[in-house]
Amino acid sequence: FRGCSGLTSVTIPNSVTSIGDDAFYNCSGLTSVTIPNSVTSIGNYAFRGCSGLTSVVIGSGVTDIGERAFAGCDSVIEYTVDNDNQYFSTDEYGVLFNKDKTFLIQYTNGNTRTAYSIPDTVISIGYMSFNNAKNLTDVTFGKSVTTIGQSAFEYCNSLQSIIIPDSVTSIGKNAFRSCESATSVTIGNGVT
């Protein structure tokens, strides 16, 4: 269904066990998707560029979410993960994480929040995880963050001040590219 911009809804039956790479890439007309409990893997770029998506429900069976599966889904207000899922979870704001919240997978770009505090459990911020979060003016890094992924905050045009704590050792390529409103950046002494 790659590039089917006119596709507005999809029903994934319980017989499906895998959503392939690029399966719904750039299906900008999709507004919500429910991934049934039968699905175990979501491929790379599976829903990338689905700019109309506002809601994503992830079933209990999902064990693997591919690289940038939800990147460019700039209208998502909330990710919901089935409570029985052993591999993924969300916080009270609907942000998508691995189960123990050490890896932040995808922020909810469609919300109206201007500030977000990354939980202290997070060690790694994923590739393109906050990319294009246009409303975000302030982000606070948790005390355990060591890695900021490639393009993590790219095009966060409203982000005003960036304070990278001493715990961070690695900042990926283009991590803060086009953060046009940023007036100050403080880089902690741990960055190598």
JSON list of N, CA and C in Angstrom, two decimals, residues 110-158:
[
{"chain": "A", "resi": 110, "resn": "GLY", "atom": "N", "xyz": [1.77, 14.87, 17.44]},
{"chain": "A", "resi": 110, "resn": "GLY", "atom": "CA", "xyz": [0.50, 15.53, 17.20]},
{"chain": "A", "resi": 110, "resn": "GLY", "atom": "C", "xyz": [-0.13, 16.17, 18.43]},
{"chain": "A", "resi": 111, "resn": "ASN", "atom": "N", "xyz": [0.49, 16.03, 19.58]},
{"chain": "A", "resi": 111, "resn": "ASN", "atom": "CA", "xyz": [-0.07, 16.64, 20.80]},
{"chain": "A", "resi": 111, "resn": "ASN", "atom": "C", "xyz": [0.24, 18.14, 20.83]},
{"chain": "A", "resi": 112, "resn": "THR", "atom": "N", "xyz": [-0.37, 18.83, 21.77]},
{"chain": "A", "resi": 112, "resn": "THR", "atom": "CA", "xyz": [-0.17, 20.27, 21.87]},
{"chain": "A", "resi": 112, "resn": "THR", "atom": "C", "xyz": [0.78, 20.66, 22.99]},
{"chain": "A", "resi": 113, "resn": "ARG", "atom": "N", "xyz": [1.38, 19.67, 23.66]},
{"chain": "A", "resi": 113, "resn": "ARG", "atom": "CA", "xyz": [2.32, 19.97, 24.74]},
{"chain": "A", "resi": 113, "resn": "ARG", "atom": "C", "xyz": [3.49, 20.79, 24.23]},
{"chain": "A", "resi": 114, "resn": "THR", "atom": "N", "xyz": [3.94, 21.72, 25.05]},
{"chain": "A", "resi": 114, "resn": "THR", "atom": "CA", "xyz": [5.12, 22.50, 24.68]},
{"chain": "A", "resi": 114, "resn": "THR", "atom": "C", "xyz": [6.36, 22.04, 25.44]},
{"chain": "A", "resi": 115, "resn": "ALA", "atom": "N", "xyz": [6.17, 21.26, 26.50]},
{"chain": "A", "resi": 115, "resn": "ALA", "atom": "CA", "xyz": [7.31, 20.77, 27.29]},
{"chain": "A", "resi": 115, "resn": "ALA", "atom": "C", "xyz": [7.15, 19.28, 27.55]},
{"chain": "A", "resi": 116, "resn": "TYR", "atom": "N", "xyz": [8.29, 18.60, 27.59]},
{"chain": "A", "resi": 116, "resn": "TYR", "atom": "CA", "xyz": [8.28, 17.17, 27.88]},
{"chain": "A", "resi": 116, "resn": "TYR", "atom": "C", "xyz": [9.54, 16.81, 28.66]},
{"chain": "A", "resi": 117, "resn": "SER", "atom": "N", "xyz": [9.37, 16.03, 29.72]},
{"chain": "A", "resi": 117, "resn": "SER", "atom": "CA", "xyz": [10.50, 15.53, 30.51]},
{"chain": "A", "resi": 117, "resn": "SER", "atom": "C", "xyz": [10.71, 14.07, 30.18]},
{"chain": "A", "resi": 118, "resn": "ILE", "atom": "N", "xyz": [11.87, 13.75, 29.65]},
{"chain": "A", "resi": 118, "resn": "ILE", "atom": "CA", "xyz": [12.20, 12.36, 29.34]},
{"chain": "A", "resi": 118, "resn": "ILE", "atom": "C", "xyz": [12.43, 11.63, 30.66]},
{"chain": "A", "resi": 119, "resn": "PRO", "atom": "N", "xyz": [11.76, 10.50, 30.86]},
{"chain": "A", "resi": 119, "resn": "PRO", "atom": "CA", "xyz": [11.87, 9.79, 32.14]},
{"chain": "A", "resi": 119, "resn": "PRO", "atom": "C", "xyz": [13.32, 9.41, 32.49]},
{"chain": "A", "resi": 120, "resn": "ASP", "atom": "N", "xyz": [13.59, 9.34, 33.78]},
{"chain": "A", "resi": 120, "resn": "ASP", "atom": "CA", "xyz": [14.94, 9.00, 34.26]},
{"chain": "A", "resi": 120, "resn": "ASP", "atom": "C", "xyz": [15.36, 7.58, 33.88]},
{"chain": "A", "resi": 121, "resn": "THR", "atom": "N", "xyz": [14.41, 6.73, 33.51]},
{"chain": "A", "resi": 121, "resn": "THR", "atom": "CA", "xyz": [14.74, 5.35, 33.12]},
{"chain": "A", "resi": 121, "resn": "THR", "atom": "C", "xyz": [15.38, 5.27, 31.74]},
{"chain": "A", "resi": 122, "resn": "VAL", "atom": "N", "xyz": [15.16, 6.30, 30.92]},
{"chain": "A", "resi": 122, "resn": "VAL", "atom": "CA", "xyz": [15.60, 6.26, 29.51]},
{"chain": "A", "resi": 122, "resn": "VAL", "atom": "C", "xyz": [17.12, 6.39, 29.41]},
{"chain": "A", "resi": 123, "resn": "ILE", "atom": "N", "xyz": [17.71, 5.43, 28.70]},
{"chain": "A", "resi": 123, "resn": "ILE", "atom": "CA", "xyz": [19.15, 5.42, 28.43]},
{"chain": "A", "resi": 123, "resn": "ILE", "atom": "C", "xyz": [19.42, 5.92, 27.02]},
{"chain": "A", "resi": 124, "resn": "SER", "atom": "N", "xyz": [18.54, 5.55, 26.09]},
{"chain": "A", "resi": 124, "resn": "SER", "atom": "CA", "xyz": [18.76, 5.88, 24.69]},
{"chain": "A", "resi": 124, "resn": "SER", "atom": "C", "xyz": [17.51, 6.50, 24.07]},
{"chain": "A", "resi": 125, "resn": "ILE", "atom": "N", "xyz": [17.73, 7.58, 23.31]},
{"chain": "A", "resi": 125, "resn": "ILE", "atom": "CA", "xyz": [16.66, 8.26, 22.57]},
{"chain": "A", "resi": 125, "resn": "ILE", "atom": "C", "xyz": [16.82, 7.84, 21.11]},
{"chain": "A", "resi": 126, "resn": "GLY", "atom": "N", "xyz": [15.78, 7.23, 20.56]},
{"chain": "A", "resi": 126, "resn": "GLY", "atom": "CA", "xyz": [15.85, 6.62, 19.24]},
{"chain": "A", "resi": 126, "resn": "GLY", "atom": "C", "xyz": [15.98, 7.56, 18.06]},
{"chain": "A", "resi": 127, "resn": "TYR", "atom": "N", "xyz": [16.38, 6.96, 16.96]},
{"chain": "A", "resi": 127, "resn": "TYR", "atom": "CA", "xyz": [16.54, 7.61, 15.67]},
{"chain": "A", "resi": 127, "resn": "TYR", "atom": "C", "xyz": [15.22, 8.27, 15.26]},
{"chain": "A", "resi": 128, "resn": "MET", "atom": "N", "xyz": [15.23, 9.55, 15.01]},
{"chain": "A", "resi": 128, "resn": "MET", "atom": "CA", "xyz": [14.08, 10.34, 14.55]},
{"chain": "A", "resi": 128, "resn": "MET", "atom": "C", "xyz": [12.91, 10.33, 15.54]},
{"chain": "A", "resi": 129, "resn": "SER", "atom": "N", "xyz": [13.16, 10.06, 16.80]},
{"chain": "A", "resi": 129, "resn": "SER", "atom": "CA", "xyz": [12.08, 9.87, 17.77]},
{"chain": "A", "resi": 129, "resn": "SER", "atom": "C", "xyz": [11.26, 11.14, 18.05]},
{"chain": "A", "resi": 130, "resn": "PHE", "atom": "N", "xyz": [11.87, 12.30, 17.99]},
{"chain": "A", "resi": 130, "resn": "PHE", "atom": "CA", "xyz": [11.15, 13.57, 18.20]},
{"chain": "A", "resi": 130, "resn": "PHE", "atom": "C", "xyz": [11.09, 14.39, 16.91]},
{"chain": "A", "resi": 131, "resn": "ASN", "atom": "N", "xyz": [11.57, 13.84, 15.84]},
{"chain": "A", "resi": 131, "resn": "ASN", "atom": "CA", "xyz": [11.67, 14.54, 14.56]},
{"chain": "A", "resi": 131, "resn": "ASN", "atom": "C", "xyz": [10.37, 15.24, 14.21]},
{"chain": "A", "resi": 132, "resn": "ASN", "atom": "N", "xyz": [10.43, 16.55, 13.99]},
{"chain": "A", "resi": 132, "resn": "ASN", "atom": "CA", "xyz": [9.30, 17.36, 13.56]},
{"chain": "A", "resi": 132, "resn": "ASN", "atom": "C", "xyz": [8.24, 17.57, 14.65]},
{"chain": "A", "resi": 133, "resn": "ALA", "atom": "N", "xyz": [8.64, 17.50, 15.92]},
{"chain": "A", "resi": 133, "resn": "ALA", "atom": "CA", "xyz": [7.72, 17.81, 17.03]},
{"chain": "A", "resi": 133, "resn": "ALA", "atom": "C", "xyz": [7.64, 19.33, 17.13]},
{"chain": "A", "resi": 134, "resn": "LYS", "atom": "N", "xyz": [6.79, 19.90, 16.32]},
{"chain": "A", "resi": 134, "resn": "LYS", "atom": "CA", "xyz": [6.75, 21.36, 16.13]},
{"chain": "A", "resi": 134, "resn": "LYS", "atom": "C", "xyz": [6.30, 22.16, 17.33]},
{"chain": "A", "resi": 135, "resn": "ASN", "atom": "N", "xyz": [5.49, 21.57, 18.23]},
{"chain": "A", "resi": 135, "resn": "ASN", "atom": "CA", "xyz": [4.99, 22.31, 19.39]},
{"chain": "A", "resi": 135, "resn": "ASN", "atom": "C", "xyz": [5.98, 22.34, 20.56]},
{"chain": "A", "resi": 136, "resn": "LEU", "atom": "N", "xyz": [6.96, 21.47, 20.53]},
{"chain": "A", "resi": 136, "resn": "LEU", "atom": "CA", "xyz": [7.88, 21.30, 21.65]},
{"chain": "A", "resi": 136, "resn": "LEU", "atom": "C", "xyz": [8.84, 22.48, 21.77]},
{"chain": "A", "resi": 137, "resn": "THR", "atom": "N", "xyz": [8.73, 23.24, 22.86]},
{"chain": "A", "resi": 137, "resn": "THR", "atom": "CA", "xyz": [9.65, 24.36, 23.09]},
{"chain": "A", "resi": 137, "resn": "THR", "atom": "C", "xyz": [10.72, 24.01, 24.11]},
{"chain": "A", "resi": 138, "resn": "ASP", "atom": "N", "xyz": [10.42, 23.01, 24.97]},
{"chain": "A", "resi": 138, "resn": "ASP", "atom": "CA", "xyz": [11.34, 22.67, 26.05]},
{"chain": "A", "resi": 138, "resn": "ASP", "atom": "C", "xyz": [11.36, 21.16, 26.27]},
{"chain": "A", "resi": 139, "resn": "VAL", "atom": "N", "xyz": [12.54, 20.58, 26.28]},
{"chain": "A", "resi": 139, "resn": "VAL", "atom": "CA", "xyz": [12.69, 19.16, 26.61]},
{"chain": "A", "resi": 139, "resn": "VAL", "atom": "C", "xyz": [13.71, 19.04, 27.73]},
{"chain": "A", "resi": 140, "resn": "THR", "atom": "N", "xyz": [13.37, 18.23, 28.73]},
{"chain": "A", "resi": 140, "resn": "THR", "atom": "CA", "xyz": [14.29, 17.97, 29.84]},
{"chain": "A", "resi": 140, "resn": "THR", "atom": "C", "xyz": [14.75, 16.53, 29.74]},
{"chain": "A", "resi": 141, "resn": "PHE", "atom": "N", "xyz": [16.06, 16.34, 29.72]},
{"chain": "A", "resi": 141, "resn": "PHE", "atom": "CA", "xyz": [16.62, 15.00, 29.60]},
{"chain": "A", "resi": 141, "resn": "PHE", "atom": "C", "xyz": [16.70, 14.34, 30.98]},
{"chain": "A", "resi": 142, "resn": "GLY", "atom": "N", "xyz": [16.30, 13.06, 31.03]},
{"chain": "A", "resi": 142, "resn": "GLY", "atom": "CA", "xyz": [16.42, 12.30, 32.27]},
{"chain": "A", "resi": 142, "resn": "GLY", "atom": "C", "xyz": [17.87, 12.08, 32.63]},
{"chain": "A", "resi": 143, "resn": "LYS", "atom": "N", "xyz": [18.12, 11.73, 33.89]},
{"chain": "A", "resi": 143, "resn": "LYS", "atom": "CA", "xyz": [19.50, 11.61, 34.38]},
{"chain": "A", "resi": 143, "resn": "LYS", "atom": "C", "xyz": [20.26, 10.40, 33.87]},
{"chain": "A", "resi": 144, "resn": "SER", "atom": "N", "xyz": [19.57, 9.47, 33.17]},
{"chain": "A", "resi": 144, "resn": "SER", "atom": "CA", "xyz": [20.24, 8.26, 32.69]},
{"chain": "A", "resi": 144, "resn": "SER", "atom": "C", "xyz": [20.55, 8.25, 31.21]},
{"chain": "A", "resi": 145, "resn": "VAL", "atom": "N", "xyz": [20.12, 9.28, 30.48]},
{"chain": "A", "resi": 145, "resn": "VAL", "atom": "CA", "xyz": [20.32, 9.30, 29.03]},
{"chain": "A", "resi": 145, "resn": "VAL", "atom": "C", "xyz": [21.81, 9.34, 28.69]},
{"chain": "A", "resi": 146, "resn": "THR", "atom": "N", "xyz": [22.24, 8.37, 27.86]},
{"chain": "A", "resi": 146, "resn": "THR", "atom": "CA", "xyz": [23.63, 8.34, 27.41]},
{"chain": "A", "resi": 146, "resn": "THR", "atom": "C", "xyz": [23.75, 8.55, 25.90]},
{"chain": "A", "resi": 147, "resn": "THR", "atom": "N", "xyz": [22.67, 8.23, 25.17]},
{"chain": "A", "resi": 147, "resn": "THR", "atom": "CA", "xyz": [22.73, 8.30, 23.71]},
{"chain": "A", "resi": 147, "resn": "THR", "atom": "C", "xyz": [21.53, 9.05, 23.14]},
{"chain": "A", "resi": 148, "resn": "ILE", "atom": "N", "xyz": [21.81, 10.02, 22.29]},
{"chain": "A", "resi": 148, "resn": "ILE", "atom": "CA", "xyz": [20.78, 10.73, 21.54]},
{"chain": "A", "resi": 148, "resn": "ILE", "atom": "C", "xyz": [20.95, 10.30, 20.09]},
{"chain": "A", "resi": 149, "resn": "GLY", "atom": "N", "xyz": [19.94, 9.63, 19.54]},
{"chain": "A", "resi": 149, "resn": "GLY", "atom": "CA", "xyz": [20.04, 9.05, 18.21]},
{"chain": "A", "resi": 149, "resn": "GLY", "atom": "C", "xyz": [20.09, 10.05, 17.08]},
{"chain": "A", "resi": 150, "resn": "GLN", "atom": "N", "xyz": [20.45, 9.55, 15.92]},
{"chain": "A", "resi": 150, "resn": "GLN", "atom": "CA", "xyz": [20.53, 10.34, 14.70]},
{"chain": "A", "resi": 150, "resn": "GLN", "atom": "C", "xyz": [19.18, 11.00, 14.41]},
{"chain": "A", "resi": 151, "resn": "SER", "atom": "N", "xyz": [19.20, 12.26, 14.07]},
{"chain": "A", "resi": 151, "resn": "SER", "atom": "CA", "xyz": [18.00, 13.04, 13.69]},
{"chain": "A", "resi": 151, "resn": "SER", "atom": "C", "xyz": [16.92, 13.04, 14.77]},
{"chain": "A", "resi": 152, "resn": "ALA", "atom": "N", "xyz": [17.28, 12.77, 16.01]},
{"chain": "A", "resi": 152, "resn": "ALA", "atom": "CA", "xyz": [16.30, 12.62, 17.09]},
{"chain": "A", "resi": 152, "resn": "ALA", "atom": "C", "xyz": [15.41, 13.85, 17.25]},
{"chain": "A", "resi": 153, "resn": "PHE", "atom": "N", "xyz": [15.99, 15.04, 17.20]},
{"chain": "A", "resi": 153, "resn": "PHE", "atom": "CA", "xyz": [15.21, 16.28, 17.39]},
{"chain": "A", "resi": 153, "resn": "PHE", "atom": "C", "xyz": [15.23, 17.16, 16.14]},
{"chain": "A", "resi": 154, "resn": "GLU", "atom": "N", "xyz": [15.52, 16.57, 15.02]},
{"chain": "A", "resi": 154, "resn": "GLU", "atom": "CA", "xyz": [15.58, 17.30, 13.76]},
{"chain": "A", "resi": 154, "resn": "GLU", "atom": "C", "xyz": [14.23, 17.95, 13.47]},
{"chain": "A", "resi": 155, "resn": "TYR", "atom": "N", "xyz": [14.24, 19.19, 13.01]},
{"chain": "A", "resi": 155, "resn": "TYR", "atom": "CA", "xyz": [13.05, 19.97, 12.67]},
{"chain": "A", "resi": 155, "resn": "TYR", "atom": "C", "xyz": [12.12, 20.23, 13.86]},
{"chain": "A", "resi": 156, "resn": "CYS", "atom": "N", "xyz": [12.66, 20.22, 15.06]},
{"chain": "A", "resi": 156, "resn": "CYS", "atom": "CA", "xyz": [11.89, 20.67, 16.22]},
{"chain": "A", "resi": 156, "resn": "CYS", "atom": "C", "xyz": [12.02, 22.18, 16.25]},
{"chain": "A", "resi": 157, "resn": "ASN", "atom": "N", "xyz": [11.28, 22.83, 15.36]},
{"chain": "A", "resi": 157, "resn": "ASN", "atom": "CA", "xyz": [11.45, 24.25, 15.07]},
{"chain": "A", "resi": 157, "resn": "ASN", "atom": "C", "xyz": [11.17, 25.18, 16.24]},
{"chain": "A", "resi": 158, "resn": "SER", "atom": "N", "xyz": [10.43, 24.72, 17.25]},
{"chain": "A", "resi": 158, "resn": "SER", "atom": "CA", "xyz": [10.08, 25.59, 18.38]},
{"chain": "A", "resi": 158, "resn": "SER", "atom": "C", "xyz": [10.99, 25.40, 19.58]}
]
